[in-house]
Amino acid sequence: MVVSYTDCVKLLAFSLFVVAASGFYRNMPLVPFDEGYTHLFGNDNLVVHRDGKSVHLSLNERTGSGFVSHDLYLHGFFSASIKLPADYTAGVVVAFYMSNGDVFEKNHDEIDFEFLGNIRGKDWRIQTNVYGNGSTDIGREERYNLWFDPSDDFHQYSILWTDSQIIFYVDSVPIREFKRTASMGGDFPSKPMSLYATIWDGSDWATNGGKYRVNYKYAPYVTEFSDFILHGCAVDPIEQSSSRCDTTTTQGSEDSIPTGVSQTQRIKMDNFRTKHMTYSYCYDQIRYKVPPSECVINPLESQRLKVYDPVTFGGSRRHHGKRHHRSRTSRSEANAI
C-alpha cells in the first residue's frame, strides 16, 4: 500500500497522541540497530553490541563516528537510551537529531538534541534546537542542566514531531514544547527527515566558548546508544509517498488523546525549566534585538536567565562537524523534578 504525505499524517495523528498520553517508550516496540540504522562515518569507531540492540560510538584523535536511519520520516516519535562519556569531556559533542540536509541542501530542516561535554567536576549540558527550511540564521537554541549525571547510566531522550508541534523529552519528562505559529512560515520543520547520532570534536565552541578543548589524553570518548524507537512513516522524498508506516498504537482510546502536553506533564516541564534551563534564544538581546515571533516573553524567566554566562554557538562549523552527507539510492527518575 502506498500512502500520500497527507494520509501518512492522518494515520500517525492518533498513534502519536496516544503515545504522548500513555507512558511513551515503555509500550513501544524497539528496533534492532541494523533494521533501523546504518553506519554513517568513523569506521571502527562504531561498534554494535548486545545482539544488535546497542551501539558504541567513540571519538579519538583520528575521527568521531556516527550512524543514520535507513529511511526519512514525516513526523513521528523517535527515541534512544543514551549513556554519555565520563570524566573530562570538554569540547566533546554528542548529538541525537533529525535532519534532511543531504536531500534538501539549501532549505533543510533540523530538530536537535546536543550534549555538550565539560571539564572534570562540571556537568554535561543539553542543548535543543529547531531549524526549518534552511533558517539557520535564526538559531532557536535552549540549554539546560540535568537532575542526574548522564554518564552514570542510560536515560531516554525522545522527540515527538507533528505538523503543529515538537516536544523534547528526557525520560518521561517533556523539557521543551515548540509550537508552530502562522508567523513562522517555513521556519517550522515540515519535510521528511532522517535520524542521526554522532560524536565529534566541538572544541571551538562547545565548552565555555572554546576555552576548554578536547584533551585526547582521555580518549577514546565513548557514548552508548540502545533502546531505539522509530515510530513514523518512512517517506520517499521524491515521490512524496510511503509504502511503510508504523501506526502501531499503545493501549488507549480517543478519550485519552490530549491536545498537547497534559496538565501533569506541564507541571513537570515547568518545574524542569525553572530549575534547569540556563539559556533561551528568546531572551538573547545580543542576537535578537526583537525576539523571534513565536517567543512568549516571561519577565521572571528573563530575569532569572540573566545570571548565567553568555552562550557561544558553533555556527556553520557545528553543522559540518555532525552532518556527513551521503547518497541515497533507496528509501522504500522524572518524579523527582
CSV table of C-alpha atoms in Angstrom, one decimal:
chain,number,residue,atom,x,y,z
A,1,MET,CA,0.0,0.0,0.0
A,2,VAL,CA,1.3,3.5,-0.9
A,3,VAL,CA,0.0,6.4,1.1
A,4,SER,CA,0.4,10.1,0.4
A,5,TYR,CA,2.0,12.7,2.7
A,6,THR,CA,-1.5,13.7,3.8
A,7,ASP,CA,-2.6,10.2,4.5
A,8,CYS,CA,0.6,9.5,6.4
A,9,VAL,CA,0.0,12.5,8.7
A,10,LYS,CA,-3.6,11.3,9.4
A,11,LEU,CA,-2.5,7.7,10.0
A,12,LEU,CA,0.1,8.9,12.6
A,13,ALA,CA,-2.0,11.5,14.3
A,14,PHE,CA,-3.9,9.1,16.5
A,15,SER,CA,-1.0,6.9,17.5
A,16,LEU,CA,1.3,9.9,18.2
A,17,PHE,CA,-1.1,11.5,20.6
A,18,VAL,CA,-1.8,8.2,22.3
A,19,VAL,CA,2.0,7.7,22.6
A,20,ALA,CA,2.2,11.1,24.3
A,21,ALA,CA,-0.5,10.2,26.8
A,22,SER,CA,0.4,6.6,27.7
A,23,GLY,CA,3.9,6.4,29.0
A,24,PHE,CA,5.9,6.8,25.8
A,25,TYR,CA,8.6,4.3,25.0
A,26,ARG,CA,7.7,1.7,27.7
A,27,ASN,CA,4.8,0.4,25.5
A,28,MET,CA,6.5,0.8,22.1
A,29,PRO,CA,8.5,-1.7,20.0
A,30,LEU,CA,12.2,-1.4,20.0
A,31,VAL,CA,14.1,-1.6,16.7
A,32,PRO,CA,17.3,-3.5,16.4
A,33,PHE,CA,20.1,-1.3,15.1
A,34,ASP,CA,20.6,-3.0,11.7
A,35,GLU,CA,16.9,-2.8,11.0
A,36,GLY,CA,16.6,0.9,11.6
A,37,TYR,CA,20.1,2.4,11.2
A,38,THR,CA,23.3,2.1,9.2
A,39,HIS,CA,26.9,3.2,9.7
A,40,LEU,CA,27.5,6.9,8.7
A,41,PHE,CA,31.2,7.6,9.4
A,42,GLY,CA,34.0,6.7,11.7
A,43,ASN,CA,34.9,3.2,10.5
A,44,ASP,CA,35.9,1.1,13.6
A,45,ASN,CA,34.7,3.8,16.0
A,46,LEU,CA,31.2,2.4,15.7
A,47,VAL,CA,30.7,-1.0,17.4
A,48,VAL,CA,27.4,-2.9,17.6
A,49,HIS,CA,26.9,-4.9,20.8
A,50,ARG,CA,24.2,-6.9,22.7
A,51,ASP,CA,22.8,-8.9,19.8
A,52,GLY,CA,22.5,-5.8,17.7
A,53,LYS,CA,20.5,-3.8,20.2
A,54,SER,CA,23.2,-1.5,21.5
A,55,VAL,CA,25.9,0.7,19.7
A,56,HIS,CA,29.0,2.3,21.0
A,57,LEU,CA,30.2,5.5,19.2
A,58,SER,CA,33.7,6.8,20.0
A,59,LEU,CA,35.8,9.9,19.4
A,60,ASN,CA,39.6,9.7,19.2
A,61,GLU,CA,42.4,11.8,17.6
A,62,ARG,CA,41.6,10.2,14.3
A,63,THR,CA,37.9,10.7,14.0
A,64,GLY,CA,34.5,10.8,15.6
A,65,SER,CA,31.7,8.4,14.5
A,66,GLY,CA,28.0,8.3,13.7
A,67,PHE,CA,25.0,6.4,12.3
A,68,VAL,CA,21.9,7.4,10.4
A,69,SER,CA,18.4,5.8,9.9
A,70,HIS,CA,17.8,3.9,6.7
A,71,ASP,CA,14.8,6.0,6.0
A,72,LEU,CA,13.4,9.5,6.1
A,73,TYR,CA,10.3,10.0,8.3
A,74,LEU,CA,7.5,12.6,8.1
A,75,HIS,CA,6.5,13.2,11.7
A,76,GLY,CA,6.6,10.6,14.4
A,77,PHE,CA,8.1,9.6,17.8
A,78,PHE,CA,11.8,8.9,17.9
A,79,SER,CA,13.8,7.9,20.8
A,80,ALA,CA,17.0,6.3,22.2
A,81,SER,CA,18.6,5.5,25.5
A,82,ILE,CA,22.0,7.2,25.8
A,83,LYS,CA,24.9,7.0,28.2
A,84,LEU,CA,27.5,9.7,27.8
A,85,PRO,CA,31.2,9.6,28.4
A,86,ALA,CA,32.5,10.3,31.9
A,87,ASP,CA,35.4,12.2,33.4
A,88,TYR,CA,37.0,15.1,31.4
A,89,THR,CA,34.8,15.7,28.3
A,90,ALA,CA,35.4,19.3,27.5
A,91,GLY,CA,34.9,20.0,23.8
A,92,VAL,CA,33.1,16.7,23.2
A,93,VAL,CA,29.7,16.9,21.5
A,94,VAL,CA,27.2,14.0,21.3
A,95,ALA,CA,24.2,14.6,19.0
A,96,PHE,CA,20.9,12.8,18.6
A,97,TYR,CA,19.0,14.7,15.9
A,98,MET,CA,16.8,14.8,12.8
A,99,SER,CA,17.9,16.4,9.6
A,100,ASN,CA,17.3,16.3,5.8
A,101,GLY,CA,20.4,18.3,4.9
A,102,ASP,CA,21.6,15.6,2.4
A,103,VAL,CA,18.3,15.8,0.5
A,104,PHE,CA,17.4,19.5,0.8
A,105,GLU,CA,20.8,21.1,0.9
A,106,LYS,CA,19.7,24.7,0.6
A,107,ASN,CA,16.5,24.6,2.6
A,108,HIS,CA,17.0,21.8,5.1
A,109,ASP,CA,15.0,21.2,8.4
A,110,GLU,CA,16.5,20.0,11.6
A,111,ILE,CA,15.5,19.0,15.2
A,112,ASP,CA,18.4,18.7,17.6
A,113,PHE,CA,19.4,17.2,20.9
A,114,GLU,CA,23.1,18.1,21.5
A,115,PHE,CA,25.0,17.0,24.6
A,116,LEU,CA,27.9,19.3,25.5
A,117,GLY,CA,30.8,18.0,27.5
A,118,ASN,CA,32.6,19.8,30.3
A,119,ILE,CA,35.8,19.9,32.4
A,120,ARG,CA,36.2,17.4,35.3
A,121,GLY,CA,33.8,18.2,38.1
A,122,LYS,CA,31.3,20.1,35.9
A,123,ASP,CA,28.2,18.6,34.5
A,124,TRP,CA,27.2,17.8,30.9
A,125,ARG,CA,24.7,20.3,29.4
A,126,ILE,CA,21.9,19.6,26.9
A,127,GLN,CA,21.1,21.9,24.0
A,128,THR,CA,18.0,21.7,21.9
A,129,ASN,CA,17.4,23.5,18.6
A,130,VAL,CA,15.0,23.7,15.7
A,131,TYR,CA,15.6,24.8,12.1
A,132,GLY,CA,13.0,24.9,9.3
A,133,ASN,CA,13.5,25.5,5.6
A,134,GLY,CA,17.2,26.4,5.9
A,135,SER,CA,16.5,29.1,8.5
A,136,THR,CA,19.9,28.7,10.1
A,137,ASP,CA,20.4,32.4,10.6
A,138,ILE,CA,17.7,32.2,13.3
A,139,GLY,CA,19.0,29.8,15.9
A,140,ARG,CA,16.3,28.6,18.3
A,141,GLU,CA,18.6,27.1,20.9
A,142,GLU,CA,17.9,26.4,24.5
A,143,ARG,CA,20.3,24.9,27.1
A,144,TYR,CA,19.7,23.0,30.3
A,145,ASN,CA,21.4,21.2,33.2
A,146,LEU,CA,20.1,17.9,34.3
A,147,TRP,CA,18.9,16.5,37.6
A,148,PHE,CA,21.2,13.4,37.2
A,149,ASP,CA,24.6,12.5,35.9
A,150,PRO,CA,24.1,11.3,32.3
A,151,SER,CA,27.4,9.4,32.3
A,152,ASP,CA,26.3,7.2,35.2
A,153,ASP,CA,23.6,5.2,33.4
A,154,PHE,CA,21.3,5.2,30.4
A,155,HIS,CA,18.5,7.7,30.1
A,156,GLN,CA,15.9,8.0,27.4
A,157,TYR,CA,15.9,11.1,25.1
A,158,SER,CA,12.9,11.5,22.7
A,159,ILE,CA,11.5,13.7,20.1
A,160,LEU,CA,7.8,14.0,19.3
A,161,TRP,CA,7.3,15.7,15.9
A,162,THR,CA,3.9,16.5,14.5
A,163,ASP,CA,2.6,19.1,11.9
A,164,SER,CA,1.9,21.5,14.7
A,165,GLN,CA,4.4,21.0,17.5
A,166,ILE,CA,7.8,19.5,18.5
A,167,ILE,CA,8.3,18.2,22.1
A,168,PHE,CA,11.6,17.2,23.5
A,169,TYR,CA,11.6,14.6,26.4
A,170,VAL,CA,14.2,13.4,28.9
A,171,ASP,CA,13.0,10.1,30.2
A,172,SER,CA,9.2,10.7,30.5
A,173,VAL,CA,9.6,14.5,31.2
A,174,PRO,CA,8.8,17.0,28.5
A,175,ILE,CA,11.5,19.7,28.7
A,176,ARG,CA,10.6,21.8,25.7
A,177,GLU,CA,7.4,22.4,23.7
A,178,PHE,CA,7.9,24.2,20.4
A,179,LYS,CA,4.6,25.1,18.8
A,180,ARG,CA,4.1,26.1,15.2
A,181,THR,CA,2.7,29.6,14.6
A,182,ALA,CA,1.4,31.2,11.5
A,183,SER,CA,4.1,33.9,11.6
A,184,MET,CA,6.9,31.4,11.5
A,185,GLY,CA,6.1,30.5,7.9
A,186,GLY,CA,8.5,27.8,6.6
A,187,ASP,CA,10.7,28.1,9.7
A,188,PHE,CA,8.9,25.1,11.2
A,189,PRO,CA,10.3,21.7,10.1
A,190,SER,CA,7.9,20.3,7.5
A,191,LYS,CA,9.8,18.0,5.2
A,192,PRO,CA,10.8,14.3,5.8
A,193,MET,CA,13.9,13.8,7.9
A,194,SER,CA,16.4,11.1,8.9
A,195,LEU,CA,17.5,10.3,12.4
A,196,TYR,CA,21.2,10.8,13.2
A,197,ALA,CA,23.5,10.1,16.1
A,198,THR,CA,27.1,11.3,16.2
A,199,ILE,CA,30.1,12.1,18.5
A,200,TRP,CA,32.6,14.7,17.4
A,201,ASP,CA,35.1,17.4,18.4
A,202,GLY,CA,33.4,20.7,19.1
A,203,SER,CA,36.4,22.3,20.7
A,204,ASP,CA,35.9,25.7,19.1
A,205,TRP,CA,32.6,26.4,20.8
A,206,ALA,CA,31.1,23.6,23.0
A,207,THR,CA,32.7,24.3,26.4
A,208,ASN,CA,32.9,27.9,27.6
A,209,GLY,CA,33.0,29.2,24.1
A,210,GLY,CA,36.1,27.2,23.2
A,211,LYS,CA,38.1,28.0,26.4
A,212,TYR,CA,38.3,24.3,27.2
A,213,ARG,CA,39.1,21.9,24.3
A,214,VAL,CA,39.1,18.2,23.8
A,215,ASN,CA,42.1,16.6,25.5
A,216,TYR,CA,42.9,13.4,23.7
A,217,LYS,CA,44.8,12.2,26.7
A,218,TYR,CA,41.4,11.0,27.9
A,219,ALA,CA,40.4,9.4,24.6
A,220,PRO,CA,38.7,7.4,23.4
A,221,TYR,CA,35.5,9.1,24.4
A,222,VAL,CA,32.7,6.5,24.2
A,223,THR,CA,29.0,7.1,24.2
A,224,GLU,CA,26.5,4.2,24.2
A,225,PHE,CA,23.1,4.1,22.4
A,226,SER,CA,20.3,1.5,22.9
A,227,ASP,CA,16.5,1.1,23.0
A,228,PHE,CA,15.9,2.5,19.6
A,229,ILE,CA,12.4,3.7,18.7
A,230,LEU,CA,11.5,4.8,15.1
A,231,HIS,CA,7.7,5.3,15.2
A,232,GLY,CA,6.6,7.1,12.0
A,233,CYS,CA,6.1,6.8,8.2
A,234,ALA,CA,9.1,6.0,6.1
A,235,VAL,CA,8.7,8.5,3.2
A,236,ASP,CA,10.2,8.7,-0.2
A,237,PRO,CA,11.3,12.4,-0.6
A,238,ILE,CA,10.9,12.4,-4.3
A,239,GLU,CA,7.6,10.6,-4.7
A,240,GLN,CA,6.2,12.2,-1.6
A,241,SER,CA,4.6,8.8,-0.6
A,242,SER,CA,5.2,6.0,1.8
A,243,SER,CA,4.9,2.2,1.5
A,244,ARG,CA,5.9,1.5,5.1
A,245,CYS,CA,4.1,3.2,8.0
A,246,ASP,CA,4.4,2.2,11.7
A,247,THR,CA,1.0,3.1,13.0
A,248,THR,CA,1.1,0.7,16.0
A,249,THR,CA,-0.7,2.4,18.9
A,250,THR,CA,-0.4,1.7,22.6
A,251,GLN,CA,-3.4,0.9,24.6
A,252,GLY,CA,-5.8,3.7,24.8
A,253,SER,CA,-8.8,5.3,23.1
A,254,GLU,CA,-9.8,8.6,21.6
A,255,ASP,CA,-10.8,9.7,25.1
A,256,SER,CA,-7.2,9.6,26.1
A,257,ILE,CA,-5.9,11.8,23.3
A,258,PRO,CA,-4.5,15.0,24.7
A,259,THR,CA,-4.4,18.3,22.8
A,260,GLY,CA,-0.7,18.6,23.7
A,261,VAL,CA,1.2,18.4,26.9
A,262,SER,CA,-1.1,17.1,29.7
A,263,GLN,CA,-1.6,19.1,32.8
A,264,THR,CA,0.6,16.7,34.9
A,265,GLN,CA,3.3,16.8,32.2
A,266,ARG,CA,3.1,20.6,32.1
A,267,ILE,CA,3.8,20.9,35.8
A,268,LYS,CA,6.8,18.7,35.4
A,269,MET,CA,8.0,20.6,32.4
A,270,ASP,CA,7.6,24.0,34.1
A,271,ASN,CA,9.4,22.7,37.1
A,272,PHE,CA,12.3,21.4,35.0
A,273,ARG,CA,12.6,24.7,33.1
A,274,THR,CA,12.5,26.8,36.2
A,275,LYS,CA,15.2,24.7,37.9
A,276,HIS,CA,17.4,23.6,35.0
A,277,MET,CA,17.1,25.9,31.9
A,278,THR,CA,20.1,28.2,31.6
A,279,TYR,CA,19.6,29.8,28.2
A,280,SER,CA,16.8,30.5,25.8
A,281,TYR,CA,17.2,32.3,22.4
A,282,CYS,CA,14.0,34.3,23.2
A,283,TYR,CA,15.9,36.3,25.8
A,284,ASP,CA,19.1,36.8,23.9
A,285,GLN,CA,19.1,40.5,23.2
A,286,ILE,CA,22.5,40.4,21.7
A,287,ARG,CA,21.5,38.1,19.0
A,288,TYR,CA,17.9,39.3,18.6
A,289,LYS,CA,17.0,43.0,19.2
A,290,VAL,CA,13.4,41.8,18.7
A,291,PRO,CA,12.6,38.3,19.8
A,292,PRO,CA,11.5,35.9,17.1
A,293,SER,CA,7.8,36.0,16.5
A,294,GLU,CA,7.0,32.7,18.2
A,295,CYS,CA,8.6,33.7,21.5
A,296,VAL,CA,6.3,34.3,24.5
A,297,ILE,CA,8.3,36.5,26.9
A,298,ASN,CA,8.1,35.8,30.7
A,299,PRO,CA,9.7,38.7,32.6
A,300,LEU,CA,10.5,36.4,35.6
A,301,GLU,CA,12.2,33.9,33.3
A,302,SER,CA,14.1,36.6,31.6
A,303,GLN,CA,15.4,38.0,34.8
A,304,ARG,CA,16.4,34.5,36.1
A,305,LEU,CA,18.4,33.7,32.9
A,306,LYS,CA,20.4,36.9,33.2
A,307,VAL,CA,22.6,35.3,35.9
A,308,TYR,CA,24.1,32.8,33.5
A,309,ASP,CA,27.2,33.4,31.4
A,310,PRO,CA,26.8,34.4,27.8
A,311,VAL,CA,26.5,31.5,25.4
A,312,THR,CA,28.6,30.8,22.3
A,313,PHE,CA,27.4,28.7,19.5
A,314,GLY,CA,29.2,26.8,16.8
A,315,GLY,CA,27.5,28.4,13.7
A,316,SER,CA,28.1,26.6,10.4
A,317,ARG,CA,31.2,24.8,11.8
A,318,ARG,CA,28.9,23.0,14.2
A,319,HIS,CA,26.9,21.5,11.4
A,320,HIS,CA,29.9,20.5,9.4
A,321,GLY,CA,31.0,18.5,12.4
A,322,LYS,CA,27.9,16.5,12.9
A,323,ARG,CA,26.4,16.2,9.4
A,324,HIS,CA,28.1,13.9,6.9
A,325,HIS,CA,26.4,13.9,3.6
A,326,ARG,CA,25.7,10.6,1.9
A,327,SER,CA,24.0,9.4,-1.3
A,328,ARG,CA,20.6,7.7,-1.1
A,329,THR,CA,19.9,5.0,-3.5
A,330,SER,CA,16.8,3.6,-1.9
A,331,ARG,CA,14.5,4.8,0.9
A,332,SER,CA,11.5,2.4,0.4
A,333,GLU,CA,13.7,9.4,37.6
A,334,ALA,CA,11.4,12.0,36.5
A,335,ASN,CA,9.2,12.2,39.6
A,336,ALA,CA,12.0,14.0,41.4
A,337,ILE,CA,11.6,17.1,39.3
